[in-house]
């Protein structure tokens, strides 16, 4: 039953466990919903390099989000 | 000089200091970049209710992001 949800999820797999912050143009966080029962985190890469799903369970991904939150202005 | 950056930012103002999590379909976090020198947080609302900028300085918004990160599966 739970697997049915995946059909309308954006991410087909568990996603990357690590990514370099300087490659990231935008991070999208999508809470679980009726159309996808799992949280999804999608990174849009710079230079039109597409989108990558990130693994919300990954400690590195969680740290990345904290670092993005802390980086409020350009140094 | 810093103000010039705003011209290509998505958010025209400082953004909302609070929003209800159950109204949020998606959260976008955009780190500072050459085209916009400030961090931007954009919430896409459910039911096609559009997008709202959130204030990254707001403690409530920061807590919201933590709560979204913690909510990995639907209860």
PDB file of N, CA and C in Angstrom, chain B residues 2-75:
ATOM      1  N   UNK B   2      24.453  47.259  -2.797  1.00  0.00           N
ATOM      2  CA  UNK B   2      23.786  46.037  -2.353  1.00  0.00           C
ATOM      3  C   UNK B   2      22.347  45.997  -2.878  1.00  0.00           C
ATOM      4  N   UNK B   3      21.758  47.154  -2.985  1.00  0.00           N
ATOM      5  CA  UNK B   3      20.359  47.224  -3.399  1.00  0.00           C
ATOM      6  C   UNK B   3      20.165  46.748  -4.855  1.00  0.00           C
ATOM      7  N   UNK B   4      21.194  46.935  -5.673  1.00  0.00           N
ATOM      8  CA  UNK B   4      21.114  46.482  -7.066  1.00  0.00           C
ATOM      9  C   UNK B   4      20.781  44.998  -7.161  1.00  0.00           C
ATOM     10  N   UNK B   5      21.310  44.236  -6.201  1.00  0.00           N
ATOM     11  CA  UNK B   5      21.057  42.797  -6.206  1.00  0.00           C
ATOM     12  C   UNK B   5      19.576  42.472  -6.193  1.00  0.00           C
ATOM     13  N   UNK B   6      18.825  43.304  -5.507  1.00  0.00           N
ATOM     14  CA  UNK B   6      17.409  43.033  -5.318  1.00  0.00           C
ATOM     15  C   UNK B   6      16.667  42.932  -6.643  1.00  0.00           C
ATOM     16  N   UNK B   7      17.207  43.574  -7.652  1.00  0.00           N
ATOM     17  CA  UNK B   7      16.496  43.641  -8.922  1.00  0.00           C
ATOM     18  C   UNK B   7      16.249  42.257  -9.520  1.00  0.00           C
ATOM     19  N   UNK B   8      17.118  41.322  -9.212  1.00  0.00           N
ATOM     20  CA  UNK B   8      16.888  39.998  -9.756  1.00  0.00           C
ATOM     21  C   UNK B   8      16.508  38.983  -8.680  1.00  0.00           C
ATOM     22  N   UNK B   9      16.173  39.494  -7.505  1.00  0.00           N
ATOM     23  CA  UNK B   9      15.671  38.588  -6.474  1.00  0.00           C
ATOM     24  C   UNK B   9      14.219  38.245  -6.782  1.00  0.00           C
ATOM     25  N   UNK B  10      13.785  37.100  -6.303  1.00  0.00           N
ATOM     26  CA  UNK B  10      12.378  36.719  -6.475  1.00  0.00           C
ATOM     27  C   UNK B  10      11.499  37.517  -5.519  1.00  0.00           C
ATOM     28  N   UNK B  11      11.977  37.672  -4.300  1.00  0.00           N
ATOM     29  CA  UNK B  11      11.170  38.323  -3.264  1.00  0.00           C
ATOM     30  C   UNK B  11      11.377  39.833  -3.292  1.00  0.00           C
ATOM     31  N   UNK B  12      10.272  40.552  -3.378  1.00  0.00           N
ATOM     32  CA  UNK B  12      10.342  42.007  -3.442  1.00  0.00           C
ATOM     33  C   UNK B  12      10.474  42.621  -2.052  1.00  0.00           C
ATOM     34  N   UNK B  13       9.990  41.892  -1.048  1.00  0.00           N
ATOM     35  CA  UNK B  13      10.061  42.444   0.306  1.00  0.00           C
ATOM     36  C   UNK B  13      10.686  41.411   1.253  1.00  0.00           C
ATOM     37  N   UNK B  14      10.622  41.700   2.545  1.00  0.00           N
ATOM     38  CA  UNK B  14      11.288  40.820   3.510  1.00  0.00           C
ATOM     39  C   UNK B  14      10.574  39.483   3.695  1.00  0.00           C
ATOM     40  N   UNK B  15       9.328  39.411   3.336  1.00  0.00           N
ATOM     41  CA  UNK B  15       8.600  38.147   3.430  1.00  0.00           C
ATOM     42  C   UNK B  15       7.857  37.979   4.742  1.00  0.00           C
ATOM     43  N   UNK B  16       6.983  36.997   4.752  1.00  0.00           N
ATOM     44  CA  UNK B  16       6.168  36.715   5.934  1.00  0.00           C
ATOM     45  C   UNK B  16       7.031  36.186   7.072  1.00  0.00           C
ATOM     46  N   UNK B  17       6.666  36.567   8.286  1.00  0.00           N
ATOM     47  CA  UNK B  17       7.393  36.066   9.456  1.00  0.00           C
ATOM     48  C   UNK B  17       6.769  34.796   9.996  1.00  0.00           C
ATOM     49  N   UNK B  18       5.584  34.462   9.512  1.00  0.00           N
ATOM     50  CA  UNK B  18       4.913  33.262  10.007  1.00  0.00           C
ATOM     51  C   UNK B  18       3.982  32.712   8.932  1.00  0.00           C
ATOM     52  N   UNK B  19       3.793  31.392   8.947  1.00  0.00           N
ATOM     53  CA  UNK B  19       2.876  30.744   8.022  1.00  0.00           C
ATOM     54  C   UNK B  19       2.506  29.395   8.636  1.00  0.00           C
ATOM     55  N   UNK B  20       1.304  28.909   8.340  1.00  0.00           N
ATOM     56  CA  UNK B  20       0.915  27.607   8.895  1.00  0.00           C
ATOM     57  C   UNK B  20       1.469  26.484   8.029  1.00  0.00           C
ATOM     58  N   UNK B  21       2.130  25.521   8.682  1.00  0.00           N
ATOM     59  CA  UNK B  21       2.762  24.413   7.954  1.00  0.00           C
ATOM     60  C   UNK B  21       1.753  23.669   7.093  1.00  0.00           C
ATOM     61  N   UNK B  22       0.528  23.521   7.577  1.00  0.00           N
ATOM     62  CA  UNK B  22      -0.448  22.746   6.792  1.00  0.00           C
ATOM     63  C   UNK B  22      -0.946  23.475   5.540  1.00  0.00           C
ATOM     64  N   UNK B  23      -0.533  24.709   5.355  1.00  0.00           N
ATOM     65  CA  UNK B  23      -0.846  25.423   4.102  1.00  0.00           C
ATOM     66  C   UNK B  23       0.258  25.224   3.051  1.00  0.00           C
ATOM     67  N   UNK B  24       1.392  24.643   3.500  1.00  0.00           N
ATOM     68  CA  UNK B  24       2.585  24.616   2.641  1.00  0.00           C
ATOM     69  C   UNK B  24       2.681  23.317   1.835  1.00  0.00           C
ATOM     70  N   UNK B  25       2.747  23.478   0.524  1.00  0.00           N
ATOM     71  CA  UNK B  25       2.945  22.319  -0.352  1.00  0.00           C
ATOM     72  C   UNK B  25       4.429  22.062  -0.554  1.00  0.00           C
ATOM     73  N   UNK B  26       5.207  23.124  -0.606  1.00  0.00           N
ATOM     74  CA  UNK B  26       6.642  23.014  -0.910  1.00  0.00           C
ATOM     75  C   UNK B  26       7.362  24.227  -0.370  1.00  0.00           C
ATOM     76  N   UNK B  27       8.590  24.032   0.094  1.00  0.00           N
ATOM     77  CA  UNK B  27       9.431  25.149   0.542  1.00  0.00           C
ATOM     78  C   UNK B  27      10.666  25.199  -0.348  1.00  0.00           C
ATOM     79  N   UNK B  28      10.990  26.363  -0.868  1.00  0.00           N
ATOM     80  CA  UNK B  28      12.211  26.515  -1.654  1.00  0.00           C
ATOM     81  C   UNK B  28      13.197  27.393  -0.907  1.00  0.00           C
ATOM     82  N   UNK B  29      14.430  26.915  -0.814  1.00  0.00           N
ATOM     83  CA  UNK B  29      15.487  27.702  -0.185  1.00  0.00           C
ATOM     84  C   UNK B  29      16.516  28.032  -1.261  1.00  0.00           C
ATOM     85  N   UNK B  30      16.732  29.324  -1.453  1.00  0.00           N
ATOM     86  CA  UNK B  30      17.640  29.765  -2.507  1.00  0.00           C
ATOM     87  C   UNK B  30      18.806  30.509  -1.862  1.00  0.00           C
ATOM     88  N   UNK B  31      20.002  29.923  -1.880  1.00  0.00           N
ATOM     89  CA  UNK B  31      21.158  30.594  -1.260  1.00  0.00           C
ATOM     90  C   UNK B  31      21.491  31.889  -2.001  1.00  0.00           C
ATOM     91  N   UNK B  32      22.218  32.802  -1.345  1.00  0.00           N
ATOM     92  CA  UNK B  32      22.655  34.020  -2.018  1.00  0.00           C
ATOM     93  C   UNK B  32      23.472  33.651  -3.260  1.00  0.00           C
ATOM     94  N   UNK B  33      23.363  34.471  -4.282  1.00  0.00           N
ATOM     95  CA  UNK B  33      24.075  34.190  -5.535  1.00  0.00           C
ATOM     96  C   UNK B  33      24.454  35.515  -6.180  1.00  0.00           C
ATOM     97  N   UNK B  34      25.213  35.487  -7.274  1.00  0.00           N
ATOM     98  CA  UNK B  34      25.524  36.756  -7.949  1.00  0.00           C
ATOM     99  C   UNK B  34      24.262  37.491  -8.411  1.00  0.00           C
ATOM    100  N   UNK B  35      23.187  36.771  -8.712  1.00  0.00           N
ATOM    101  CA  UNK B  35      21.985  37.468  -9.199  1.00  0.00           C
ATOM    102  C   UNK B  35      21.065  37.945  -8.078  1.00  0.00           C
ATOM    103  N   UNK B  36      21.243  37.407  -6.873  1.00  0.00           N
ATOM    104  CA  UNK B  36      20.476  37.910  -5.720  1.00  0.00           C
ATOM    105  C   UNK B  36      21.314  37.693  -4.469  1.00  0.00           C
ATOM    106  N   UNK B  37      21.776  38.789  -3.879  1.00  0.00           N
ATOM    107  CA  UNK B  37      22.757  38.699  -2.796  1.00  0.00           C
ATOM    108  C   UNK B  37      22.205  38.298  -1.443  1.00  0.00           C
ATOM    109  N   UNK B  38      20.920  37.985  -1.384  1.00  0.00           N
ATOM    110  CA  UNK B  38      20.342  37.552  -0.104  1.00  0.00           C
ATOM    111  C   UNK B  38      19.710  36.172  -0.267  1.00  0.00           C
ATOM    112  N   UNK B  39      19.656  35.461   0.847  1.00  0.00           N
ATOM    113  CA  UNK B  39      18.960  34.180   0.856  1.00  0.00           C
ATOM    114  C   UNK B  39      17.458  34.413   0.686  1.00  0.00           C
ATOM    115  N   UNK B  40      16.816  33.536  -0.082  1.00  0.00           N
ATOM    116  CA  UNK B  40      15.369  33.649  -0.224  1.00  0.00           C
ATOM    117  C   UNK B  40      14.706  32.323   0.146  1.00  0.00           C
ATOM    118  N   UNK B  41      13.570  32.424   0.818  1.00  0.00           N
ATOM    119  CA  UNK B  41      12.779  31.241   1.157  1.00  0.00           C
ATOM    120  C   UNK B  41      11.374  31.469   0.615  1.00  0.00           C
ATOM    121  N   UNK B  42      10.949  30.577  -0.268  1.00  0.00           N
ATOM    122  CA  UNK B  42       9.659  30.751  -0.930  1.00  0.00           C
ATOM    123  C   UNK B  42       8.783  29.534  -0.641  1.00  0.00           C
ATOM    124  N   UNK B  43       7.602  29.794  -0.110  1.00  0.00           N
ATOM    125  CA  UNK B  43       6.644  28.723   0.145  1.00  0.00           C
ATOM    126  C   UNK B  43       5.632  28.676  -0.989  1.00  0.00           C
ATOM    127  N   UNK B  44       5.453  27.482  -1.566  1.00  0.00           N
ATOM    128  CA  UNK B  44       4.350  27.273  -2.508  1.00  0.00           C
ATOM    129  C   UNK B  44       3.177  26.765  -1.682  1.00  0.00           C
ATOM    130  N   UNK B  45       2.040  27.445  -1.798  1.00  0.00           N
ATOM    131  CA  UNK B  45       0.886  27.084  -0.978  1.00  0.00           C
ATOM    132  C   UNK B  45       0.038  25.998  -1.645  1.00  0.00           C
ATOM    133  N   UNK B  46      -0.680  25.259  -0.824  1.00  0.00           N
ATOM    134  CA  UNK B  46      -1.575  24.222  -1.341  1.00  0.00           C
ATOM    135  C   UNK B  46      -2.742  24.838  -2.102  1.00  0.00           C
ATOM    136  N   UNK B  47      -3.421  23.991  -2.876  1.00  0.00           N
ATOM    137  CA  UNK B  47      -4.642  24.387  -3.596  1.00  0.00           C
ATOM    138  C   UNK B  47      -4.413  25.556  -4.548  1.00  0.00           C
ATOM    139  N   UNK B  48      -3.232  25.582  -5.154  1.00  0.00           N
ATOM    140  CA  UNK B  48      -2.950  26.626  -6.138  1.00  0.00           C
ATOM    141  C   UNK B  48      -3.024  28.038  -5.595  1.00  0.00           C
ATOM    142  N   UNK B  49      -2.764  28.182  -4.288  1.00  0.00           N
ATOM    143  CA  UNK B  49      -2.882  29.504  -3.656  1.00  0.00           C
ATOM    144  C   UNK B  49      -1.625  30.357  -3.837  1.00  0.00           C
ATOM    145  N   UNK B  50      -0.769  29.965  -4.771  1.00  0.00           N
ATOM    146  CA  UNK B  50       0.366  30.816  -5.122  1.00  0.00           C
ATOM    147  C   UNK B  50       1.605  30.621  -4.267  1.00  0.00           C
ATOM    148  N   UNK B  51       2.524  31.566  -4.396  1.00  0.00           N
ATOM    149  CA  UNK B  51       3.788  31.512  -3.673  1.00  0.00           C
ATOM    150  C   UNK B  51       3.892  32.698  -2.725  1.00  0.00           C
ATOM    151  N   UNK B  52       4.527  32.450  -1.586  1.00  0.00           N
ATOM    152  CA  UNK B  52       4.753  33.517  -0.615  1.00  0.00           C
ATOM    153  C   UNK B  52       6.213  33.485  -0.195  1.00  0.00           C
ATOM    154  N   UNK B  53       6.821  34.647  -0.128  1.00  0.00           N
ATOM    155  CA  UNK B  53       8.175  34.727   0.408  1.00  0.00           C
ATOM    156  C   UNK B  53       8.110  34.692   1.926  1.00  0.00           C
ATOM    157  N   UNK B  54       9.051  33.967   2.517  1.00  0.00           N
ATOM    158  CA  UNK B  54       9.151  33.924   3.980  1.00  0.00           C
ATOM    159  C   UNK B  54      10.424  34.648   4.397  1.00  0.00           C
ATOM    160  N   UNK B  55      10.403  35.179   5.597  1.00  0.00           N
ATOM    161  CA  UNK B  55      11.546  35.935   6.106  1.00  0.00           C
ATOM    162  C   UNK B  55      12.572  34.994   6.753  1.00  0.00           C
ATOM    163  N   UNK B  56      13.760  34.859   6.136  1.00  0.00           N
ATOM    164  CA  UNK B  56      14.762  33.922   6.676  1.00  0.00           C
ATOM    165  C   UNK B  56      15.252  34.295   8.076  1.00  0.00           C
ATOM    166  N   UNK B  57      15.075  35.565   8.447  1.00  0.00           N
ATOM    167  CA  UNK B  57      15.516  36.010   9.774  1.00  0.00           C
ATOM    168  C   UNK B  57      14.524  35.611  10.864  1.00  0.00           C
ATOM    169  N   UNK B  58      13.312  35.250  10.472  1.00  0.00           N
ATOM    170  CA  UNK B  58      12.267  34.951  11.451  1.00  0.00           C
ATOM    171  C   UNK B  58      12.517  33.619  12.160  1.00  0.00           C
ATOM    172  N   UNK B  59      12.509  33.657  13.465  1.00  0.00           N
ATOM    173  CA  UNK B  59      12.695  32.435  14.255  1.00  0.00           C
ATOM    174  C   UNK B  59      11.611  31.424  13.895  1.00  0.00           C
ATOM    175  N   UNK B  60      10.398  31.927  13.648  1.00  0.00           N
ATOM    176  CA  UNK B  60       9.303  31.025  13.321  1.00  0.00           C
ATOM    177  C   UNK B  60       9.568  30.283  12.008  1.00  0.00           C
ATOM    178  N   UNK B  61      10.087  31.018  11.032  1.00  0.00           N
ATOM    179  CA  UNK B  61      10.395  30.401   9.726  1.00  0.00           C
ATOM    180  C   UNK B  61      11.510  29.360   9.889  1.00  0.00           C
ATOM    181  N   UNK B  62      12.499  29.683  10.704  1.00  0.00           N
ATOM    182  CA  UNK B  62      13.590  28.726  10.938  1.00  0.00           C
ATOM    183  C   UNK B  62      13.072  27.461  11.624  1.00  0.00           C
ATOM    184  N   UNK B  63      12.141  27.639  12.550  1.00  0.00           N
ATOM    185  CA  UNK B  63      11.531  26.485  13.226  1.00  0.00           C
ATOM    186  C   UNK B  63      10.693  25.663  12.247  1.00  0.00           C
ATOM    187  N   UNK B  64      10.001  26.372  11.348  1.00  0.00           N
ATOM    188  CA  UNK B  64       9.179  25.703  10.333  1.00  0.00           C
ATOM    189  C   UNK B  64      10.039  24.754   9.489  1.00  0.00           C
ATOM    190  N   UNK B  65      11.206  25.235   9.087  1.00  0.00           N
ATOM    191  CA  UNK B  65      12.104  24.419   8.267  1.00  0.00           C
ATOM    192  C   UNK B  65      12.578  23.196   9.050  1.00  0.00           C
ATOM    193  N   UNK B  66      12.885  23.389  10.328  1.00  0.00           N
ATOM    194  CA  UNK B  66      13.259  22.240  11.169  1.00  0.00           C
ATOM    195  C   UNK B  66      12.123  21.229  11.240  1.00  0.00           C
ATOM    196  N   UNK B  67      10.888  21.747  11.383  1.00  0.00           N
ATOM    197  CA  UNK B  67       9.744  20.837  11.489  1.00  0.00           C
ATOM    198  C   UNK B  67       9.525  20.083  10.181  1.00  0.00           C
ATOM    199  N   UNK B  68       9.701  20.771   9.061  1.00  0.00           N
ATOM    200  CA  UNK B  68       9.562  20.093   7.763  1.00  0.00           C
ATOM    201  C   UNK B  68      10.616  18.988   7.653  1.00  0.00           C
ATOM    202  N   UNK B  69      11.845  19.288   8.085  1.00  0.00           N
ATOM    203  CA  UNK B  69      12.927  18.287   8.016  1.00  0.00           C
ATOM    204  C   UNK B  69      12.606  17.062   8.873  1.00  0.00           C
ATOM    205  N   UNK B  70      11.948  17.305  10.000  1.00  0.00           N
ATOM    206  CA  UNK B  70      11.672  16.183  10.911  1.00  0.00           C
ATOM    207  C   UNK B  70      10.496  15.324  10.444  1.00  0.00           C
ATOM    208  N   UNK B  71       9.642  15.922   9.611  1.00  0.00           N
ATOM    209  CA  UNK B  71       8.419  15.231   9.203  1.00  0.00           C
ATOM    210  C   UNK B  71       8.684  14.423   7.931  1.00  0.00           C
ATOM    211  N   UNK B  72       9.310  13.270   8.095  1.00  0.00           N
ATOM    212  CA  UNK B  72       9.782  12.548   6.915  1.00  0.00           C
ATOM    213  C   UNK B  72       8.748  11.626   6.301  1.00  0.00           C
ATOM    214  N   UNK B  73       7.794  11.178   7.124  1.00  0.00           N
ATOM    215  CA  UNK B  73       6.727  10.356   6.553  1.00  0.00           C
ATOM    216  C   UNK B  73       5.394  10.842   7.099  1.00  0.00           C
ATOM    217  N   UNK B  74       4.355  10.506   6.357  1.00  0.00           N
ATOM    218  CA  UNK B  74       3.036  10.955   6.769  1.00  0.00           C
ATOM    219  C   UNK B  74       2.575  10.153   7.990  1.00  0.00           C
ATOM    220  N   UNK B  75       2.005  10.862   8.960  1.00  0.00           N
ATOM    221  CA  UNK B  75       1.525  10.171  10.169  1.00  0.00           C
ATOM    222  C   UNK B  75       0.166   9.542   9.907  1.00  0.00           C
TER     223      UNK B  75
END
